[in-house]
PDB file of C-alpha atoms in Angstrom:
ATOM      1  CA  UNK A  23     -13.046  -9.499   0.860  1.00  0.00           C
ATOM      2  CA  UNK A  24     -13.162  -5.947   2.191  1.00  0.00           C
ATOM      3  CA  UNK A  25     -15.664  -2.961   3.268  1.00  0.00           C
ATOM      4  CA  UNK A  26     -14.240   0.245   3.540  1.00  0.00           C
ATOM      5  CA  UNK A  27     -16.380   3.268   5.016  1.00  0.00           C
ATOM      6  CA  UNK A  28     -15.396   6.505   4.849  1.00  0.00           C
ATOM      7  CA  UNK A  29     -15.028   9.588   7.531  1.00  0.00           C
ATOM      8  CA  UNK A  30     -13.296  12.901   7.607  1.00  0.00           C
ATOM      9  CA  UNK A  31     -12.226  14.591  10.743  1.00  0.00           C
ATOM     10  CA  UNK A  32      -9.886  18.211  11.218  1.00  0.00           C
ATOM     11  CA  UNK A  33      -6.962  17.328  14.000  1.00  0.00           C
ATOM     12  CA  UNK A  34      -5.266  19.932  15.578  1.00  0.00           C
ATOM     13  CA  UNK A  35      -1.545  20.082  15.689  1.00  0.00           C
ATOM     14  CA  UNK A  36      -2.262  21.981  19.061  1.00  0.00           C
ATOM     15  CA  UNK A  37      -4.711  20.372  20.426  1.00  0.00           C
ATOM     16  CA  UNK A  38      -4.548  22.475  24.029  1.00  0.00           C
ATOM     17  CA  UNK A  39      -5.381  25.266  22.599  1.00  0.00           C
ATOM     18  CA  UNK A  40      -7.674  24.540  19.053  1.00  0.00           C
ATOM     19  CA  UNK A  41      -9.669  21.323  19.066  1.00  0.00           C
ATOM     20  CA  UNK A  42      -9.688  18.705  17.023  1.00  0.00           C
ATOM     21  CA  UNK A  43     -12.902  18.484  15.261  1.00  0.00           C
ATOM     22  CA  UNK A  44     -15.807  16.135  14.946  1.00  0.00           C
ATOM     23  CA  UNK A  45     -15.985  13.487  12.885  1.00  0.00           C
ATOM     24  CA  UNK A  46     -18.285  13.419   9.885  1.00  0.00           C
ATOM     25  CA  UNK A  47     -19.168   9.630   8.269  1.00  0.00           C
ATOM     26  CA  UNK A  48     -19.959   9.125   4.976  1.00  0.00           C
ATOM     27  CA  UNK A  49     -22.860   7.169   4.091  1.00  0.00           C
ATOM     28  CA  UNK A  50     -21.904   4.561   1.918  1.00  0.00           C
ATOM     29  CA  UNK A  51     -20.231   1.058   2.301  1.00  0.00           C
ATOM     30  CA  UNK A  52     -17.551   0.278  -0.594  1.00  0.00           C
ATOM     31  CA  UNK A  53     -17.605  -3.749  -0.845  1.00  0.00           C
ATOM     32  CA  UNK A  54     -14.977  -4.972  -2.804  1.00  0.00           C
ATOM     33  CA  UNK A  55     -16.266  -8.016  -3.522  1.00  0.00           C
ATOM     34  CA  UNK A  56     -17.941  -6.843  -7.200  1.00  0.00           C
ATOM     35  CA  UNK A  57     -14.900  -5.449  -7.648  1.00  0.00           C
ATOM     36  CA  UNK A  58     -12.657  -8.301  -7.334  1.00  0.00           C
ATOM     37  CA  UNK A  59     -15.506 -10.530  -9.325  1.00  0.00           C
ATOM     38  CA  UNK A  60     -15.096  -8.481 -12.063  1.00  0.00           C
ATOM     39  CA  UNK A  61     -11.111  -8.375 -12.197  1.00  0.00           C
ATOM     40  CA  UNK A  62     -11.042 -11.735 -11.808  1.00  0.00           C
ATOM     41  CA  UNK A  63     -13.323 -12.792 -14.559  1.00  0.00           C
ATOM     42  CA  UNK A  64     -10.945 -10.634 -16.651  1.00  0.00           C
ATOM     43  CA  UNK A  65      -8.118 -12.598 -15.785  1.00  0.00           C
ATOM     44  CA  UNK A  66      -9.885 -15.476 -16.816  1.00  0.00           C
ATOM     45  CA  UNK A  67     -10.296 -14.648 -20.099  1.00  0.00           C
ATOM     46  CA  UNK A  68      -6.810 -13.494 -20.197  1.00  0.00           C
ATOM     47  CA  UNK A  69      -4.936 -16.817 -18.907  1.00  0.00           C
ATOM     48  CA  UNK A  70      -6.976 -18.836 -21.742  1.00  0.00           C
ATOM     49  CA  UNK A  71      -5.683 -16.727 -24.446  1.00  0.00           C
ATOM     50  CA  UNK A  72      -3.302 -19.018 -27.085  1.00  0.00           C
ATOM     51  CA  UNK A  73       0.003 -16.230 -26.803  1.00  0.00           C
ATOM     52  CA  UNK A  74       1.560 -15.772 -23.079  1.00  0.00           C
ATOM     53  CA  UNK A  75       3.720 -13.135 -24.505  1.00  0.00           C
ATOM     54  CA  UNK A  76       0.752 -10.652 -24.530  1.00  0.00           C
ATOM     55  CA  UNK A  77      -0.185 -11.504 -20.911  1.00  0.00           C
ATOM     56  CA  UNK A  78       1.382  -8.650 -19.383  1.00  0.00           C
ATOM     57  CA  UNK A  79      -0.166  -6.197 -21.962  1.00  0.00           C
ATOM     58  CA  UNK A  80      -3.590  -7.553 -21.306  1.00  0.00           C
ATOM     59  CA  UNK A  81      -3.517  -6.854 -17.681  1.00  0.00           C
ATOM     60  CA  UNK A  82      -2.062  -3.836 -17.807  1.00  0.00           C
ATOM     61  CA  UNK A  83      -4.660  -2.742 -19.798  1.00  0.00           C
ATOM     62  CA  UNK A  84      -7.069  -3.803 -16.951  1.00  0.00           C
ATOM     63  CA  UNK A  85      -8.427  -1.061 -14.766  1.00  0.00           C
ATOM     64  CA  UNK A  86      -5.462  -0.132 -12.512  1.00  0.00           C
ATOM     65  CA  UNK A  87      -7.260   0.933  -9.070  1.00  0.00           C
ATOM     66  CA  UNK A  88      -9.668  -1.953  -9.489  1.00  0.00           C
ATOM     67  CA  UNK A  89      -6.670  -4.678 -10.079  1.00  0.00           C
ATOM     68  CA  UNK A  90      -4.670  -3.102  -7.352  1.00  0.00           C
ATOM     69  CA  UNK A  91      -7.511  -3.339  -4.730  1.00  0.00           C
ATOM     70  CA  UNK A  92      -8.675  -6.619  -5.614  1.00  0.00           C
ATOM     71  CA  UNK A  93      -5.137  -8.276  -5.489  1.00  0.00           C
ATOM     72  CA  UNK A  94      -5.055  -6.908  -1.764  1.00  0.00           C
ATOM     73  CA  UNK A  95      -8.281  -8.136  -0.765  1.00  0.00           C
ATOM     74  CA  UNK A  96      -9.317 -11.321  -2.562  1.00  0.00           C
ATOM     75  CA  UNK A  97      -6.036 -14.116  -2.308  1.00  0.00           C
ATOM     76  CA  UNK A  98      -7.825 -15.685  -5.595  1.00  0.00           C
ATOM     77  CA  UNK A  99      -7.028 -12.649  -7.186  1.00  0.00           C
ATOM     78  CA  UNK A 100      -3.844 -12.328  -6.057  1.00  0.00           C
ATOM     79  CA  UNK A 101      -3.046 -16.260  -6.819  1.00  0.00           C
ATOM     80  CA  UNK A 102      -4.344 -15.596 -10.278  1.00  0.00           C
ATOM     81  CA  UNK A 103      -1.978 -12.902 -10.625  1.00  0.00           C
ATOM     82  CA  UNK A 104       0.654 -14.743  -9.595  1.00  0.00           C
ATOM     83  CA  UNK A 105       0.150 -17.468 -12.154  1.00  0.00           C
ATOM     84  CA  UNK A 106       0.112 -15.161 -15.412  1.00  0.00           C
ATOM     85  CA  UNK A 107       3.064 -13.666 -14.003  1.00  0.00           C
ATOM     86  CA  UNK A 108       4.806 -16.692 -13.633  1.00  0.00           C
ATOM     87  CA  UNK A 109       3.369 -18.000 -17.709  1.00  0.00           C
ATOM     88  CA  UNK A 110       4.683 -14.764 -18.887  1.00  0.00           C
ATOM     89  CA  UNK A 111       7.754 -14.956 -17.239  1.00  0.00           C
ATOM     90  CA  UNK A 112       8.317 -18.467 -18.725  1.00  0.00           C
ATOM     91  CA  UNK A 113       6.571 -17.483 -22.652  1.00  0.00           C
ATOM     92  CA  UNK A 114       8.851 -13.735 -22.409  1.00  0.00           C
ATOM     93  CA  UNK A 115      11.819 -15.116 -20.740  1.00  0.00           C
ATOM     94  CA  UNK A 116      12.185 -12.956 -17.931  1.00  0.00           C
ATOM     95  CA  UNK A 117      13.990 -13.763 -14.711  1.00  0.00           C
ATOM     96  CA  UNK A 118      12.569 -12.664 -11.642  1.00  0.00           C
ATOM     97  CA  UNK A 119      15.639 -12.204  -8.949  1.00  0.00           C
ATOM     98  CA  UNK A 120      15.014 -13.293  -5.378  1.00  0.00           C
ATOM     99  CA  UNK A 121      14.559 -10.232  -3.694  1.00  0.00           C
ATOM    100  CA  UNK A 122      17.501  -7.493  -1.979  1.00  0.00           C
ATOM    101  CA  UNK A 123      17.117  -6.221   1.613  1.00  0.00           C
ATOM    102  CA  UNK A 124      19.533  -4.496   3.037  1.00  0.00           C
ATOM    103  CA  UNK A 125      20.865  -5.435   6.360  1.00  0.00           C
ATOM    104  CA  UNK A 126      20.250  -2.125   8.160  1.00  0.00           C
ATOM    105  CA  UNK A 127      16.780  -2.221   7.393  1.00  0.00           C
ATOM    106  CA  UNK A 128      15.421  -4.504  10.329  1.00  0.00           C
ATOM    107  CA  UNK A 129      13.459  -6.869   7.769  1.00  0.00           C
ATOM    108  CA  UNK A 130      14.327 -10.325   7.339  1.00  0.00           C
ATOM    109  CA  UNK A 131      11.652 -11.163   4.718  1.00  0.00           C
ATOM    110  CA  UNK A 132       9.503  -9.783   2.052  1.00  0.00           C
ATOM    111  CA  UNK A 133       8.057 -11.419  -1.204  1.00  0.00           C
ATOM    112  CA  UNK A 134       6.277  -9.535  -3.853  1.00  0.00           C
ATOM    113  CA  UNK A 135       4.007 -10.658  -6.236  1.00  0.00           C
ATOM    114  CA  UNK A 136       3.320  -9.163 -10.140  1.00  0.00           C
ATOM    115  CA  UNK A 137       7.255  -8.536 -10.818  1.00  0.00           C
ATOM    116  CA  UNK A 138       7.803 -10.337 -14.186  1.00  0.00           C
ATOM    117  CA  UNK A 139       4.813  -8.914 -15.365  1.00  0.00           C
ATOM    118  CA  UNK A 140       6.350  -5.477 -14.656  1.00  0.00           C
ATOM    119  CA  UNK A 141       9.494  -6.366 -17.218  1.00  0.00           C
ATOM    120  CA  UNK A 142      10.019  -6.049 -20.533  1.00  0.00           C
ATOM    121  CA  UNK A 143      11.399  -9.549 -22.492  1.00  0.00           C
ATOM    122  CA  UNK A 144      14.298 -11.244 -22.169  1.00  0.00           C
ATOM    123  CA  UNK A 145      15.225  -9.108 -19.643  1.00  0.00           C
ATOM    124  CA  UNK A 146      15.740  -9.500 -15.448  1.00  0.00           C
ATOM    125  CA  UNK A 147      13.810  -7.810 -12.735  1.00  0.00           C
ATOM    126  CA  UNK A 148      14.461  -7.557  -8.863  1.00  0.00           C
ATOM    127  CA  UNK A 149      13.113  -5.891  -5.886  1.00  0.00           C
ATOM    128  CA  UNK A 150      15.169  -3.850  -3.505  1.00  0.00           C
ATOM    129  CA  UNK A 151      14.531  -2.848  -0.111  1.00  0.00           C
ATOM    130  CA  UNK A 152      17.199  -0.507   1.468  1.00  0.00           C
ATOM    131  CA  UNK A 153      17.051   3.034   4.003  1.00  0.00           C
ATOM    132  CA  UNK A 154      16.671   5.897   2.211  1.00  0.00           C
ATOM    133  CA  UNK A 155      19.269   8.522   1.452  1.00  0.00           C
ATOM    134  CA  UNK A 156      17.028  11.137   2.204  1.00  0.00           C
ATOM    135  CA  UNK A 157      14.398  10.317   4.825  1.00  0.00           C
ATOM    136  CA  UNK A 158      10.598  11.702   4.459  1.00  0.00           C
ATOM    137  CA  UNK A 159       9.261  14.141   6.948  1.00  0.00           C
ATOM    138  CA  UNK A 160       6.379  12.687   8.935  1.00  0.00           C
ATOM    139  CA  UNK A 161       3.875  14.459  10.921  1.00  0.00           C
ATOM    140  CA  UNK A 162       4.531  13.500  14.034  1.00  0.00           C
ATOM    141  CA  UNK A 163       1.571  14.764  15.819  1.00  0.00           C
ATOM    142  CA  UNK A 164      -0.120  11.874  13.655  1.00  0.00           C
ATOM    143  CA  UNK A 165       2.075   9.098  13.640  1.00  0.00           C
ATOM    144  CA  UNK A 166       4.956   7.590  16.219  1.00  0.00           C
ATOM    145  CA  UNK A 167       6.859   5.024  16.269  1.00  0.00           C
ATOM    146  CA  UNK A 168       8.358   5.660  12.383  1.00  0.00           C
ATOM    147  CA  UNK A 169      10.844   3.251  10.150  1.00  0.00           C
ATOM    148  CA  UNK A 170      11.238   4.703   6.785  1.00  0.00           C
ATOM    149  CA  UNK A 171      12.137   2.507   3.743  1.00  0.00           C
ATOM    150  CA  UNK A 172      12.922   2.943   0.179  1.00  0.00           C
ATOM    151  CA  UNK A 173      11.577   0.461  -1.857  1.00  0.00           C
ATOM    152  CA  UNK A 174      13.007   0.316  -5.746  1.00  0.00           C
ATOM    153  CA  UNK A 175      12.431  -2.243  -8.628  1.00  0.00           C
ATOM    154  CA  UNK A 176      15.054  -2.861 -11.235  1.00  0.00           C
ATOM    155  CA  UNK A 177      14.360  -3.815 -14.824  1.00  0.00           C
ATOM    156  CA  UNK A 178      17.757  -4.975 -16.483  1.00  0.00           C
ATOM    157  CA  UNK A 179      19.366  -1.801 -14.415  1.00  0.00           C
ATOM    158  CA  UNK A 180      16.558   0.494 -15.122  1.00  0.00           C
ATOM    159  CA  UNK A 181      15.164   2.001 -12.577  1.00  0.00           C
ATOM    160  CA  UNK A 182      11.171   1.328 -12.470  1.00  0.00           C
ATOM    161  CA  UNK A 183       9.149   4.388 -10.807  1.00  0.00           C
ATOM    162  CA  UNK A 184       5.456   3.821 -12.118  1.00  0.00           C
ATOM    163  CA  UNK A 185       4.371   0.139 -12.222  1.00  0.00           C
ATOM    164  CA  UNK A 186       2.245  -0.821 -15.362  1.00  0.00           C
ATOM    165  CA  UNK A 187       0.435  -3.572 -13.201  1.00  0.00           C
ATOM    166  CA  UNK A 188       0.303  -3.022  -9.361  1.00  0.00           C
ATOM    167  CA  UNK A 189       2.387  -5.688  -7.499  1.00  0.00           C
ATOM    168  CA  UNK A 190       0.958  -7.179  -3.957  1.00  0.00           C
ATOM    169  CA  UNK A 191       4.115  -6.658  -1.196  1.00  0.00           C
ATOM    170  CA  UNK A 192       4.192  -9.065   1.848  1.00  0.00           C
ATOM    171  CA  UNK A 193       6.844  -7.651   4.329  1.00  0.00           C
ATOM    172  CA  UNK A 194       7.671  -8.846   8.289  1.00  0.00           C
ATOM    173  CA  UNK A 195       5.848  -6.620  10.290  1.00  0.00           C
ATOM    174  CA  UNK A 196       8.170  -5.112  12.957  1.00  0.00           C
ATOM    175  CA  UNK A 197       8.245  -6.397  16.532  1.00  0.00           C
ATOM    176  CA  UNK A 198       6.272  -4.258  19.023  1.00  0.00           C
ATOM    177  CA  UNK A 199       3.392  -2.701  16.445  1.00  0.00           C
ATOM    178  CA  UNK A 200       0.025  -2.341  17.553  1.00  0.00           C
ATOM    179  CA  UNK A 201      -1.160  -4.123  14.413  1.00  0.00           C
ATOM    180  CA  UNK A 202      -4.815  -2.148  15.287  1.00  0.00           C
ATOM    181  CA  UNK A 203      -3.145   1.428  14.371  1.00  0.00           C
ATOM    182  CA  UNK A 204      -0.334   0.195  11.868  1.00  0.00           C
ATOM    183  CA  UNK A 205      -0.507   2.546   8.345  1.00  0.00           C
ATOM    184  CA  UNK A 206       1.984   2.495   5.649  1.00  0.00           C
ATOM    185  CA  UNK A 207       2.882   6.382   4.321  1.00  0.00           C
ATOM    186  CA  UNK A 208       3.898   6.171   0.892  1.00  0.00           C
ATOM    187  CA  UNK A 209       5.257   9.897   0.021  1.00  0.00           C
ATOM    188  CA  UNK A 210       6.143  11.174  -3.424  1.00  0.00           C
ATOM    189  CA  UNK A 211       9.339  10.973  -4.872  1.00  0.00           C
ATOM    190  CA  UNK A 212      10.354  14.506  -3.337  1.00  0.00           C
ATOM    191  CA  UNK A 213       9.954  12.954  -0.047  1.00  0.00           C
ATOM    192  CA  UNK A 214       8.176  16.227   1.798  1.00  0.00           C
ATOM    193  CA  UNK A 215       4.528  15.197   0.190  1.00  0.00           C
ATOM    194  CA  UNK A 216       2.286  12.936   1.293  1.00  0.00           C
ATOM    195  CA  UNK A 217       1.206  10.346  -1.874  1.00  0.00           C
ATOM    196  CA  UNK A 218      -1.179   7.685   0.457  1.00  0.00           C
ATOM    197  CA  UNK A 219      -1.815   6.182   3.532  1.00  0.00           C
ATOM    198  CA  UNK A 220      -2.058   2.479   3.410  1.00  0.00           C
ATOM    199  CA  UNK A 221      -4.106   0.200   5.624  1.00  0.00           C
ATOM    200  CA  UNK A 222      -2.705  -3.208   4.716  1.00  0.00           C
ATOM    201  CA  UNK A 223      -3.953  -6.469   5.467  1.00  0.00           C
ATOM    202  CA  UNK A 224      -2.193  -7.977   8.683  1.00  0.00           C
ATOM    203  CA  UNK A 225      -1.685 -11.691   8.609  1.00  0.00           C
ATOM    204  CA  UNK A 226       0.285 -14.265  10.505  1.00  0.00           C
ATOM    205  CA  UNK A 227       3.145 -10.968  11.452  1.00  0.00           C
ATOM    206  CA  UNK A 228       3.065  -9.924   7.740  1.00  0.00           C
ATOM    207  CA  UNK A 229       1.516  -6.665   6.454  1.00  0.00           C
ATOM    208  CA  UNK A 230       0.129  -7.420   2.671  1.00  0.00           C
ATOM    209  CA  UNK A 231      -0.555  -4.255   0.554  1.00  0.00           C
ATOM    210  CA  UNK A 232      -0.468  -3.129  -3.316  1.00  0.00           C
ATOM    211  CA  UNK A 233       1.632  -0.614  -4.987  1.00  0.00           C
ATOM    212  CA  UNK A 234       1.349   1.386  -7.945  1.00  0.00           C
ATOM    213  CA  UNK A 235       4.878   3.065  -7.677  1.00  0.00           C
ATOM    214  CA  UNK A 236       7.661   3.298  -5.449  1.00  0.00           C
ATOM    215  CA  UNK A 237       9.489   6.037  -3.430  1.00  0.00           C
ATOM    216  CA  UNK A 238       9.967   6.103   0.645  1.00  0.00           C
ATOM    217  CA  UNK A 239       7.517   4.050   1.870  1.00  0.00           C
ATOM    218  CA  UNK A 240       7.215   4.636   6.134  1.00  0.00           C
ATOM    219  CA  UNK A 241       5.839   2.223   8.749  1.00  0.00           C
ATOM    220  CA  UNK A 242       4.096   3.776  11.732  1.00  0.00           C
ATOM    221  CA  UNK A 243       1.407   3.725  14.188  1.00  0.00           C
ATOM    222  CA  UNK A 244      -1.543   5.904  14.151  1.00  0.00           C
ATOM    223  CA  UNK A 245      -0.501   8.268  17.596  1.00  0.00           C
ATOM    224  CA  UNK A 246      -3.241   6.722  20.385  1.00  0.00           C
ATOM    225  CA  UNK A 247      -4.058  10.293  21.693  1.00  0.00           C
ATOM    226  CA  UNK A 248      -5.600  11.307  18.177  1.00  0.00           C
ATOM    227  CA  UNK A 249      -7.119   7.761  17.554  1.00  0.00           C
ATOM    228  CA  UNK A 250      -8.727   7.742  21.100  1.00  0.00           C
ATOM    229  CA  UNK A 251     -10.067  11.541  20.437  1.00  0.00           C
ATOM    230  CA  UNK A 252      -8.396  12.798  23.826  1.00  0.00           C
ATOM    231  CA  UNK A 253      -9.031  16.332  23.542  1.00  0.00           C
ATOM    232  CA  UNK A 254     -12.422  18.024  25.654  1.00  0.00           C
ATOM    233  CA  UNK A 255     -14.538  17.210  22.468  1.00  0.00           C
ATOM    234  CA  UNK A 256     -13.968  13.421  22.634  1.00  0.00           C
ATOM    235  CA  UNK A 257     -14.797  11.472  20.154  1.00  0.00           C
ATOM    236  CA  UNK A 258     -13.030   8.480  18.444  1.00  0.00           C
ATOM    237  CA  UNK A 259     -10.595   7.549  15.222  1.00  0.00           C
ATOM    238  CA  UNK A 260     -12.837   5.572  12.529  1.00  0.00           C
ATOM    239  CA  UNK A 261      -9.534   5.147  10.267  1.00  0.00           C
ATOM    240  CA  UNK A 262      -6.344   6.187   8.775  1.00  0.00           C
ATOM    241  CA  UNK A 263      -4.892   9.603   7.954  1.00  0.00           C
ATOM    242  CA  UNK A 264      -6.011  11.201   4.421  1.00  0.00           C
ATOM    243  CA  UNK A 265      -9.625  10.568   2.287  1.00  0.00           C
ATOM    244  CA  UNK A 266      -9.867   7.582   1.464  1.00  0.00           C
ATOM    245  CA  UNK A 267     -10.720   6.944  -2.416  1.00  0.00           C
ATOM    246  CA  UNK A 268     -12.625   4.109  -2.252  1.00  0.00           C
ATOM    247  CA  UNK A 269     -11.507   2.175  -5.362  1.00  0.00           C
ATOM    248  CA  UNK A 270      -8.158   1.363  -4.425  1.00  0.00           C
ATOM    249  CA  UNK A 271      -8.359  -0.098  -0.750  1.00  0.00           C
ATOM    250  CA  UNK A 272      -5.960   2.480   0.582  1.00  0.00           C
ATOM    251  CA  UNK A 273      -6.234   6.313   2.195  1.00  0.00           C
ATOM    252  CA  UNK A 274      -4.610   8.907  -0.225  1.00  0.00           C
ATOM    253  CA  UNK A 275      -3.422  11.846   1.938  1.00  0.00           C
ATOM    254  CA  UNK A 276      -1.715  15.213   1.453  1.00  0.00           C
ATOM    255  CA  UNK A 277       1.078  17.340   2.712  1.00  0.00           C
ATOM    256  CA  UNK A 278       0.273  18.844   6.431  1.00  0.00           C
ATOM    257  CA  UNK A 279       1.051  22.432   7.233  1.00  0.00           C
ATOM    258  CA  UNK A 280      -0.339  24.590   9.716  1.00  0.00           C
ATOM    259  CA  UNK A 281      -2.730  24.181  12.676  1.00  0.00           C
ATOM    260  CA  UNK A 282      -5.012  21.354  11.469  1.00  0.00           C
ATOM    261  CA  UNK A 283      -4.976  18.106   8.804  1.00  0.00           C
ATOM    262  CA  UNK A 284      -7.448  15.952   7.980  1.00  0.00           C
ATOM    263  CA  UNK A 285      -8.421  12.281   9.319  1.00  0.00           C
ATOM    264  CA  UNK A 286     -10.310   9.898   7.786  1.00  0.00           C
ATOM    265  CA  UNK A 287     -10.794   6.432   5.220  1.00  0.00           C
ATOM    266  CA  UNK A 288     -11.185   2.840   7.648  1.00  0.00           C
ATOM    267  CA  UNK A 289     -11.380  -0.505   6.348  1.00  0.00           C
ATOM    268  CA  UNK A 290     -12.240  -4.522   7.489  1.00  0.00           C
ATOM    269  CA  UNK A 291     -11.150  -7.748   6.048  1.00  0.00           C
ATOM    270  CA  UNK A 292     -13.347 -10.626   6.104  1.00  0.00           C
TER     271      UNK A 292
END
């Protein structure tokens, strides 16, 4: 399960001459761990019902946020998932292709989880990982170290944007990241705008994280001179860029213009 606390903090994109500011911590501890009872009660109820062709309509009626965060932080969840995806596949006949990555992306392996429940019937559905024609900008005051992705799902040829159940992404983690300070920037589709900032579970060289949609999708390190608050104020990074929201396990951020952006949003696995 996971416990996410929240903080908010101003950094300076010139720190030398404007400070970055103090952090301020929110009170609260979000535990997912009613969360991901709850979901997975529902999914209970929905694998024992008599017609697997109306699996994927059931949980896509399920709370999104709640499914999406539980999937990433309870593997029960996620198995449970995996099993209705795999009866619907079977009841709707849909055929769920082995995953594309292209060569000049760096990754070697990535398997998703939630795809066939993502597809209409009798059709096919597949997973593409490729660079993207246009990369996003990144604020690199905030983050270093930066490999940019386009991630795309494919439903008989039709592009899918919006996901009607959240899928649960494992992907190689890159040599040489400081798994501590690795985010995943998801930006809209127009590639300038920040959408989230995603602290994925890191397991065995794999980051795990949920999606909701799909755009550019960036891999970076949190820069060490903001996280270790090295400006005359001190001070230290309690999490990832952006506010985080709580019920979805990941930081949602915004575009970053001017002198100063926001920090804040950490999480734990146990």
């Amino acid at each position: 399960e996971a416990k996410y606390t929240f903080s908010a903090r101003v950094i300076s994109n010139t720190p030398s001459t404007i400070f970055h500011g103090d952090y301020v911590y929110g009170s609260d501890v979000y535990d997912t761990s009613d969360v991901s009872n709850e979901i997975s009660n529902a999914l209970n109820s929905i694998a024992s019902s008599s017609d697997a062709t109306q699996i994927a309509s059931s949980v896509a009626e399920l709370d999104k946020s709640k499914l999406a965060t539980s999937m990433q932080a309870n593997d029960d969840v996620a198995d449970q998932i995996a099993e209705l995806d795999s009866q619907y596949a079977a009841a709707a006949n849909v055929t769920v292709e082995e995953p594309f990555i292209a060569e000049d992306t760096g990754i070697s392996d990535v398997s998703v989880t939630g795809m066939a429940l993502n597809a209409d019937p009798d059709t096919s559905i597949s997973f593409h990982v490729s660079k993207p024609e246009r990369e996003a900008v990144v604020d690199e005051t905030a983050y270093k170290n930066a490999i940019q992705f386009s991630f795309k799902v494919s439903n008989d040829g039709n592009n899918v944007s919006t996901l009607k159940v959240p899928m649960l992404i494992r992907i190689e983690l890159p040599a040489d990241y400081d798994e501590t300070h690795f985010r995943i920037l998801h930006y809209n589709s127009d590639n300038k705008t920040l959408k989230e900032v995603i602290i994925p579970r890191i397991e065995n060289g794999y980051a795990i994280f949920t999606v909701t949609s799909f755009s550019t999708f960036v891999f970076v390190e949190e820069n060490s001179d903001i996280d270790s608050g090295n400006n005359s104020q001190g001070g230290s990074n309690n999490g990832s860029n952006g506010s985080n929201n709580g019920s979805n396990g990941s930081s949602n951020g915004g575009s970053h213009s001017g002198s100063s952006s926001s920090s804040g949003g950490s999480g734990s696995y146990n």
